[in-house]
Short mmCIF file of C-alpha atoms in Angstrom, two decimals:
data_model
loop_
_atom_site.label_atom_id
_atom_site.label_comp_id
_atom_site.label_asym_id
_atom_site.label_seq_id
_atom_site.Cartn_x
_atom_site.Cartn_y
_atom_site.Cartn_z
CA MET A 32 149.27 68.46 109.53
CA ILE A 33 146.43 70.87 108.88
CA ASP A 34 142.95 69.44 108.46
CA PHE A 35 141.61 71.59 105.61
CA SER A 36 138.14 70.06 106.01
CA ARG A 37 137.65 72.26 109.10
CA SER A 38 136.10 75.73 109.00
CA ALA A 39 138.24 78.52 107.49
CA ASP A 40 138.31 80.45 110.77
CA VAL A 41 139.84 77.38 112.46
CA VAL A 42 142.32 76.69 109.65
CA ALA A 43 143.47 80.31 109.17
CA PRO A 44 145.62 80.70 112.32
CA GLN A 45 147.09 77.24 111.70
CA LEU A 46 148.43 78.50 108.34
CA LEU A 47 150.54 81.20 109.98
CA GLY A 48 154.18 80.20 109.86
CA CYS A 49 153.54 77.42 107.32
CA TYR A 50 155.38 77.40 104.00
CA ILE A 51 153.60 77.37 100.66
CA GLN A 52 155.61 76.19 97.67
CA HIS A 53 154.49 77.14 94.19
CA LYS A 54 156.32 77.32 90.87
CA GLY A 55 159.82 77.53 92.31
CA VAL A 56 159.10 79.93 95.19
CA THR A 57 158.55 79.16 98.88
CA VAL A 58 156.77 81.67 101.12
CA ARG A 59 156.30 81.57 104.89
CA LEU A 60 152.73 82.78 105.48
CA THR A 61 152.46 85.68 107.93
CA GLU A 62 148.93 86.98 107.26
CA VAL A 63 145.69 85.32 106.13
CA GLU A 64 141.96 86.06 106.14
CA ALA A 65 139.13 83.57 106.60
CA TYR A 66 136.03 83.66 104.38
CA LEU A 67 133.11 81.61 105.67
CA GLY A 68 130.90 80.97 102.67
CA ALA A 69 127.12 81.39 102.73
CA GLY A 70 127.11 83.02 106.18
CA ASP A 71 129.72 85.64 105.26
CA GLU A 72 128.62 88.52 103.02
CA ALA A 73 132.26 89.33 102.15
CA SER A 74 132.90 85.84 100.75
CA HIS A 75 132.92 85.26 96.99
CA THR A 76 130.66 82.28 97.73
CA PHE A 77 128.01 84.17 99.72
CA ARG A 78 125.47 84.02 96.87
CA GLY A 79 126.28 80.45 95.85
CA MET A 80 128.38 78.71 93.25
CA THR A 81 129.29 80.35 89.96
CA ARG A 82 131.74 79.42 87.24
CA ARG A 83 134.23 81.91 88.73
CA ASN A 84 134.10 80.65 92.34
CA ALA A 85 133.48 76.92 91.73
CA ALA A 86 136.94 75.95 93.04
CA MET A 87 135.95 77.29 96.49
CA PHE A 88 133.22 74.64 96.63
CA GLY A 89 135.64 71.89 95.62
CA PRO A 90 137.79 69.63 97.73
CA PRO A 91 139.62 71.31 100.62
CA GLY A 92 143.36 71.88 100.36
CA ARG A 93 143.21 73.29 96.84
CA LEU A 94 143.79 76.76 95.44
CA TYR A 95 141.09 79.22 94.52
CA VAL A 96 142.79 81.82 92.30
CA TYR A 97 140.91 84.89 91.12
CA LEU A 98 141.57 88.21 89.46
CA SER A 99 141.09 91.16 91.82
CA TYR A 100 140.40 94.66 90.46
CA GLY A 101 141.27 93.34 87.01
CA ILE A 102 145.00 93.30 87.77
CA HIS A 103 145.99 91.17 90.80
CA LEU A 104 145.86 87.39 91.00
CA ASN A 105 144.98 86.47 94.58
CA GLY A 106 145.00 83.00 96.10
CA ASN A 107 142.88 81.28 98.70
CA ILE A 108 143.32 77.85 100.21
CA VAL A 109 139.95 76.07 100.11
CA CYS A 110 138.75 74.91 103.54
CA ALA A 111 135.75 73.15 105.11
CA PRO A 112 133.89 70.16 103.68
CA GLU A 113 133.44 70.03 99.91
CA GLY A 114 130.42 72.06 98.83
CA THR A 115 130.75 74.59 101.68
CA GLY A 116 132.54 77.40 99.82
CA GLN A 117 135.04 78.50 102.46
CA GLY A 118 138.66 79.54 102.12
CA CYS A 119 141.63 81.40 103.53
CA LEU A 120 143.00 84.31 101.52
CA MET A 121 146.79 84.37 101.60
CA ARG A 122 147.49 88.05 102.37
CA ALA A 123 151.22 88.21 103.06
CA GLY A 124 154.38 86.26 103.63
CA GLU A 125 158.14 86.13 103.60
CA VAL A 126 159.86 84.68 100.53
CA VAL A 127 162.32 82.14 101.95
CA ASP A 128 163.33 80.28 98.79
CA GLY A 129 163.30 81.31 95.13
CA VAL A 130 163.87 84.97 95.97
CA GLU A 131 165.44 85.74 92.58
CA LEU A 132 162.47 84.19 90.77
CA ALA A 133 160.01 86.12 92.98
CA LEU A 134 161.95 89.33 92.28
CA ALA A 135 161.83 88.67 88.53
CA ARG A 136 158.06 88.20 88.73
CA ARG A 137 157.46 91.28 90.90
CA GLN A 138 160.23 93.44 89.36
CA ARG A 139 160.76 95.20 92.67
CA ALA A 140 162.06 94.12 96.06
CA GLU A 141 159.85 96.45 98.12
CA ASN A 142 156.89 94.57 99.63
CA LEU A 143 157.94 91.44 97.75
CA ALA A 144 155.09 89.27 99.09
CA ARG A 145 153.28 91.85 101.22
CA GLY A 146 149.63 92.10 100.24
CA PRO A 147 147.60 89.45 98.40
CA GLY A 148 148.38 90.71 94.89
CA ASN A 149 152.12 90.92 95.56
CA LEU A 150 152.08 87.47 97.17
CA GLY A 151 150.21 86.03 94.19
CA LYS A 152 152.70 87.55 91.76
CA ALA A 153 155.72 86.37 93.78
CA LEU A 154 154.31 82.82 93.79
CA GLY A 155 153.53 83.01 90.06
CA LEU A 156 149.82 82.33 90.55
CA ALA A 157 147.80 81.99 87.34
CA LEU A 158 144.12 81.42 86.68
CA GLU A 159 145.11 77.95 85.43
CA ASP A 160 146.16 77.12 89.02
CA ASN A 161 142.54 77.44 90.15
CA GLY A 162 141.46 74.13 91.73
CA THR A 163 144.94 72.61 91.90
CA PRO A 164 146.25 71.06 95.13
CA VAL A 165 148.27 73.35 97.38
CA THR A 166 151.79 72.36 98.43
CA LEU A 167 152.15 73.35 102.05
CA LEU A 168 155.05 72.52 104.35
CA PRO A 169 154.36 72.56 108.09
CA ARG A 170 155.68 75.27 110.34
CA THR A 171 158.51 74.44 112.70
CA ALA A 172 156.79 76.09 115.68
CA GLU A 173 153.47 77.77 116.35
CA PRO A 174 153.98 81.54 116.16
CA GLU A 175 152.26 84.10 118.31
CA TRP A 176 149.31 85.47 116.35
CA VAL A 177 146.47 87.96 116.66
CA ALA A 178 143.10 88.36 114.98
CA GLY A 179 141.23 91.47 113.87
CA PRO A 180 138.99 92.88 111.14
CA ARG A 181 139.68 91.99 107.52
CA ILE A 182 141.07 94.60 105.15
CA GLY A 183 139.69 96.14 101.96
CA ILE A 184 136.11 94.88 102.20
CA SER A 185 132.84 96.66 102.87
CA LYS A 186 130.58 93.79 104.01
CA ASN A 187 131.05 91.97 107.31
CA ALA A 188 134.15 94.16 107.69
CA ASP A 189 134.26 94.10 111.50
CA ALA A 190 134.40 90.31 111.80
CA PRO A 191 137.74 89.33 113.43
CA LEU A 192 138.68 87.02 110.55
CA ARG A 193 142.10 88.42 109.65
CA PHE A 194 144.98 86.60 111.33
CA TRP A 195 148.60 87.74 111.40
CA ILE A 196 151.94 87.40 113.16
CA PRO A 197 152.33 90.66 115.14
CA GLY A 198 155.43 92.72 114.44
CA ASP A 199 156.35 90.76 111.31
CA PRO A 200 157.52 93.28 108.68
CA THR A 201 155.84 91.36 105.85
CA VAL A 202 152.32 91.81 107.26
CA SER A 203 150.33 94.16 105.05
CA GLY A 204 148.42 96.08 107.73
CA PRO A 205 145.23 98.07 107.33
CA ARG A 206 144.98 100.77 104.68
CA ARG A 207 144.41 104.31 105.80
CA ARG A 208 141.07 105.84 104.91
#
């Protein structure tokens, strides 16, 4: 069982290989990023609590859902003690149950849950899910994992806070510049 009251950088690798269930779809997580609150300039909570990011300051083990670039609904799992503002962005995974439902939501099989926006759509994330408890099933075995810089951010970009299962085809990978 994962202790979500621990720091996001401790929780993140423990999420790899776990299964998140949401609205009829189950995804095995293969890539996540840790965001460390006030000490992390890339975190939505770096400047403190706002109406938009309040769920990140709430109880651990809940969802923080936000709109990215005005089009993608991304999901974090809140970590660390309440009031800390830390979370793990779910970046990619393998749909293992509810594939037809995920396909209907995404309307294309390519990269079904690869990338945080695709994963959010496959799971059916909605802004109304913000602050709700996450349903996570434990992994059957600890996978091999690696850590490296996060993707798609400009602040604190070199921090090794992205965690993924190497060689897994669902991992999103860095964008080319």
